[in-house]
Amino acid sequence: MKLIGSLTSPYVRKVRVVMAEKKLDFSLALENVWVPETTIQEVNPLGKIPCLVMEDGSTLYDSRVIAEYLDTISPVCKLLPPNGRDRTEVKVWEALADGVLDAAILVFLERRERTPEQQSQKWIDRQMNKVHAGLREMSSRLGESSYCMGIHYSLADVAVGCALGWLAFRFPDIDWRGDYPNLARLFDKLSERASFRDTVPVLA
Ligand SMILES: N[C@@H](CCC(=O)N[C@@H](CS)C(=O)NCC(=O)O)C(=O)O
């Protein structure tokens, strides 16, 4: 399998962590989707990474679909409960963590891709409000539990860890560690895992 991605995308990191936890073999093909020469749309019409190219040449996107698929192809380190309410709960955690990222990335891009005159503070505030509300919700859901789903490590922790890691990387001013010590405790524990250590976001 070939994973098309980057070393900074938190959604790509989520898939890389899942691959590592499940001990799946893959090659990582780095792709800069922001340059005009990118060929990403040949594999994903939406022009986004991650995109997984399988042995038969077919492709999978987005990160949630890829993660869910990868969990079905190996019994090693099951990251999603087989069915029922717990499975949905993990997916809600993932939607929450990805949603925080979606909002934060819109702010990041607003600042990077638009001139100061073009930028809308109202838009930035709207998205930042989602980031902060999402962090608050994550902390409240986590409470004093060891992991998002209680005592079991799951895809929920992978998604939350990647979201917090990306905020630390791109938005160091957001003090989620100080505001939510339980998220910091979870993040520090996740950061000790080889899957997280080996995928810390880095500028190419
Ligand atoms: N919901 C998608 C989001 C993927 C995404 O937005 N990836 C970014 C990189 S972090 C991207 O490729 N952006 C290119 C674009 O929006 O044109 C997923 O989970 O895979």
XYZ file of N, CA and C in Angstrom, residues 31-126:
288
model
N 3.675 14.429 -0.912
C 3.035 15.211 -1.972
C 2.693 16.585 -1.411
N 3.148 17.627 -2.109
C 2.763 18.977 -1.705
C 1.534 19.373 -2.518
N 0.375 19.336 -1.865
C -0.882 19.591 -2.597
C -1.100 21.075 -2.870
N -0.197 21.907 -2.361
C -0.401 23.354 -2.490
C 0.324 23.955 -3.679
N 1.152 23.147 -4.376
C 1.858 23.704 -5.538
C 1.082 23.352 -6.812
N 1.182 24.196 -7.854
C 0.394 23.959 -9.071
C 0.721 22.616 -9.735
N 1.963 22.133 -9.550
C 2.364 20.879 -10.225
C 1.803 19.636 -9.537
N 1.118 19.781 -8.452
C 0.645 18.586 -7.741
C -0.222 17.707 -8.656
N -0.054 16.383 -8.470
C -0.861 15.449 -9.265
C -1.888 14.745 -8.376
N -2.148 15.324 -7.227
C -3.012 14.663 -6.246
C -4.402 14.350 -6.819
N -4.891 15.209 -7.727
C -6.253 14.978 -8.231
C -6.369 13.752 -9.136
N -5.201 13.205 -9.542
C -5.261 11.954 -10.311
C -5.708 10.800 -9.416
N -5.468 10.945 -8.108
C -5.865 9.872 -7.181
C -7.016 10.276 -6.261
N -7.136 11.559 -6.000
C -8.246 12.044 -5.177
C -8.794 13.315 -5.825
N -9.976 13.230 -6.421
C -10.526 14.398 -7.112
C -10.698 15.604 -6.197
N -10.729 15.357 -4.886
C -10.901 16.460 -3.942
C -9.588 17.187 -3.675
N -8.487 16.612 -4.204
C -7.192 17.293 -4.094
C -6.633 17.322 -2.689
N -6.998 16.325 -1.879
C -6.563 16.353 -0.481
C -5.771 15.111 -0.122
N -4.929 15.282 0.896
C -4.242 14.152 1.505
C -4.811 13.975 2.903
N -4.800 12.749 3.436
C -4.200 11.520 2.926
C -5.055 10.857 1.836
N -4.322 10.094 0.975
C -4.979 9.231 0.004
C -4.212 7.906 0.018
N -4.938 6.821 0.144
C -4.296 5.504 0.200
C -4.474 4.817 -1.150
N -3.327 4.439 -1.756
C -3.374 3.707 -3.034
C -3.136 2.241 -2.702
N -4.101 1.404 -3.069
C -4.006 -0.005 -2.701
C -3.312 -0.809 -3.786
N -3.044 -2.088 -3.441
C -2.258 -2.944 -4.345
C -2.867 -2.998 -5.748
N -4.188 -2.981 -5.855
C -4.841 -3.075 -7.172
C -4.991 -1.716 -7.846
N -4.409 -0.691 -7.243
C -4.430 0.638 -7.858
C -5.628 1.478 -7.448
N -6.581 0.878 -6.759
C -7.730 1.680 -6.330
C -7.319 2.583 -5.161
N -8.095 3.625 -4.957
C -7.700 4.624 -3.956
C -8.786 4.819 -2.904
N -8.323 5.189 -1.717
C -9.234 5.457 -0.600
C -8.953 6.829 -0.024
N -9.953 7.560 0.313
C -9.899 8.805 1.055
C -11.245 8.901 1.755
N -11.468 9.662 2.834
C -10.490 10.486 3.495
C -9.911 9.739 4.696
N -9.306 10.468 5.655
C -8.609 9.787 6.748
C -9.540 8.891 7.559
N -10.793 9.308 7.726
C -11.710 8.482 8.543
C -12.021 7.177 7.837
N -12.198 7.246 6.532
C -12.480 6.034 5.753
C -11.253 5.126 5.755
N -10.079 5.725 5.580
C -8.843 4.928 5.543
C -8.623 4.244 6.894
N -8.774 5.008 7.977
C -8.538 4.438 9.315
C -9.501 3.280 9.581
N -10.742 3.476 9.219
C -11.747 2.439 9.454
C -11.415 1.183 8.638
N -11.000 1.404 7.394
C -10.636 0.263 6.534
C -9.432 -0.489 7.112
N -8.396 0.260 7.498
C -7.183 -0.385 8.007
C -7.480 -1.227 9.246
N -8.420 -0.761 10.037
C -8.734 -1.531 11.250
C -9.382 -2.874 10.911
N -9.986 -2.958 9.726
C -10.647 -4.230 9.356
C -9.664 -5.243 8.770
N -8.500 -4.781 8.304
C -7.641 -5.728 7.566
C -6.607 -6.421 8.449
N -6.539 -6.037 9.720
C -5.614 -6.721 10.623
C -6.225 -6.804 12.020
N -6.081 -7.953 12.666
C -6.609 -8.078 14.029
C -5.689 -7.437 15.072
N -4.486 -7.039 14.646
C -3.526 -6.449 15.594
C -4.061 -5.108 16.089
N -4.030 -4.909 17.420
C -4.420 -3.628 18.024
C -5.729 -3.081 17.451
N -6.814 -3.728 17.756
C -8.119 -3.255 17.258
C -8.383 -1.851 17.809
N -8.685 -0.934 16.917
C -8.853 0.460 17.326
C -10.309 0.906 17.360
N -11.177 0.073 16.784
C -12.616 0.383 16.794
C -13.382 -0.815 17.351
N -14.307 -0.572 18.273
C -15.156 -1.674 18.732
C -15.939 -2.231 17.537
N -16.283 -3.527 17.538
C -16.876 -4.144 16.351
C -18.203 -3.519 15.926
N -19.022 -3.112 16.861
C -20.310 -2.527 16.489
C -20.939 -1.852 17.710
N -22.154 -1.349 17.495
C -22.924 -0.821 18.613
C -22.522 0.577 19.051
N -23.000 0.925 20.245
C -22.884 2.275 20.769
C -21.418 2.717 20.942
N -20.566 1.772 21.386
C -19.162 2.138 21.616
C -18.460 2.512 20.313
N -18.797 1.783 19.256
C -18.185 2.103 17.961
C -18.584 3.521 17.526
N -19.858 3.822 17.682
C -20.337 5.165 17.318
C -19.664 6.222 18.194
N -19.464 5.889 19.457
C -18.825 6.827 20.382
C -17.397 7.165 19.923
N -16.673 6.138 19.479
C -15.323 6.377 18.964
C -15.392 7.290 17.732
N -16.384 7.056 16.878
C -16.501 7.864 15.666
C -16.866 9.321 16.005
N -17.633 9.499 17.074
C -17.953 10.880 17.490
C -16.689 11.583 17.986
N -15.891 10.859 18.775
C -14.599 11.427 19.216
C -13.774 11.839 17.999
N -13.732 10.976 17.014
C -12.917 11.259 15.824
C -13.465 12.488 15.085
N -14.805 12.559 14.986
C -15.423 13.718 14.322
C -15.099 15.002 15.091
N -15.102 14.908 16.415
C -14.804 16.072 17.256
C -13.352 16.520 17.055
N -12.431 15.569 17.125
C -11.006 15.915 16.966
C -10.741 16.450 15.554
N -11.287 15.790 14.550
C -11.093 16.256 13.168
C -11.765 17.617 12.964
N -12.902 17.816 13.630
C -13.618 19.087 13.490
C -12.828 20.247 14.074
N -12.146 20.002 15.189
C -11.266 21.027 15.762
C -10.179 21.375 14.745
N -9.633 20.321 14.134
C -8.589 20.530 13.126
C -9.131 21.293 11.915
N -10.298 20.892 11.429
C -10.876 21.565 10.252
C -10.961 23.072 10.494
N -11.447 23.446 11.696
C -11.601 24.868 12.013
C -10.236 25.549 12.144
N -9.304 24.883 12.840
C -7.975 25.492 13.044
C -7.243 25.639 11.710
N -7.423 24.667 10.826
C -6.742 24.735 9.528
C -7.325 25.869 8.681
N -8.623 26.111 8.790
C -9.206 27.248 8.057
C -8.567 28.567 8.515
N -8.317 28.667 9.818
C -7.668 29.881 10.335
C -6.223 29.957 9.825
N -5.541 28.828 9.903
C -4.144 28.773 9.446
C -4.057 29.213 7.975
N -4.969 28.689 7.150
C -4.936 29.003 5.720
C -5.366 30.445 5.445
N -6.325 30.922 6.213
C -6.764 32.325 6.063
C -5.560 33.258 6.257
N -4.738 32.902 7.250
C -3.587 33.764 7.555
C -2.448 33.549 6.562
N -2.297 32.312 6.085
C -1.161 32.020 5.196
C -1.443 32.385 3.741
N -2.672 32.165 3.290
C -2.976 32.300 1.864
C -3.531 33.667 1.486
N -3.963 34.464 2.469
C -4.583 35.743 2.148
C -3.778 36.892 2.739
N -3.813 38.020 2.046
C -3.099 39.188 2.559
C -3.833 39.688 3.806
N -3.138 40.459 4.653
C -3.813 40.989 5.849
C -5.100 41.748 5.494
N -5.102 42.454 4.344
C -6.299 43.216 3.961
C -7.462 42.293 3.594
N -7.126 41.128 3.023
C -8.182 40.200 2.605
C -8.758 39.403 3.771
N -7.981 39.272 4.837
C -8.403 38.385 5.921
C -9.629 38.911 6.658
N -10.508 37.995 7.023
C -11.706 38.376 7.766
C -11.560 37.958 9.234
N -11.516 38.964 10.113
C -11.409 38.664 11.545
C -12.668 37.953 12.046
N -13.804 38.313 11.424
C -15.062 37.679 11.824
C -15.010 36.176 11.533
N -14.452 35.814 10.391
C -14.320 34.404 9.994
C -13.342 33.677 10.925
N -12.216 34.359 11.189
C -11.210 33.761 12.085
C -11.829 33.520 13.471
N -12.554 34.513 13.962
C -13.175 34.373 15.304
C -14.175 33.229 15.312
N -14.930 33.107 14.231
C -15.930 32.025 14.146
C -15.255 30.657 14.244
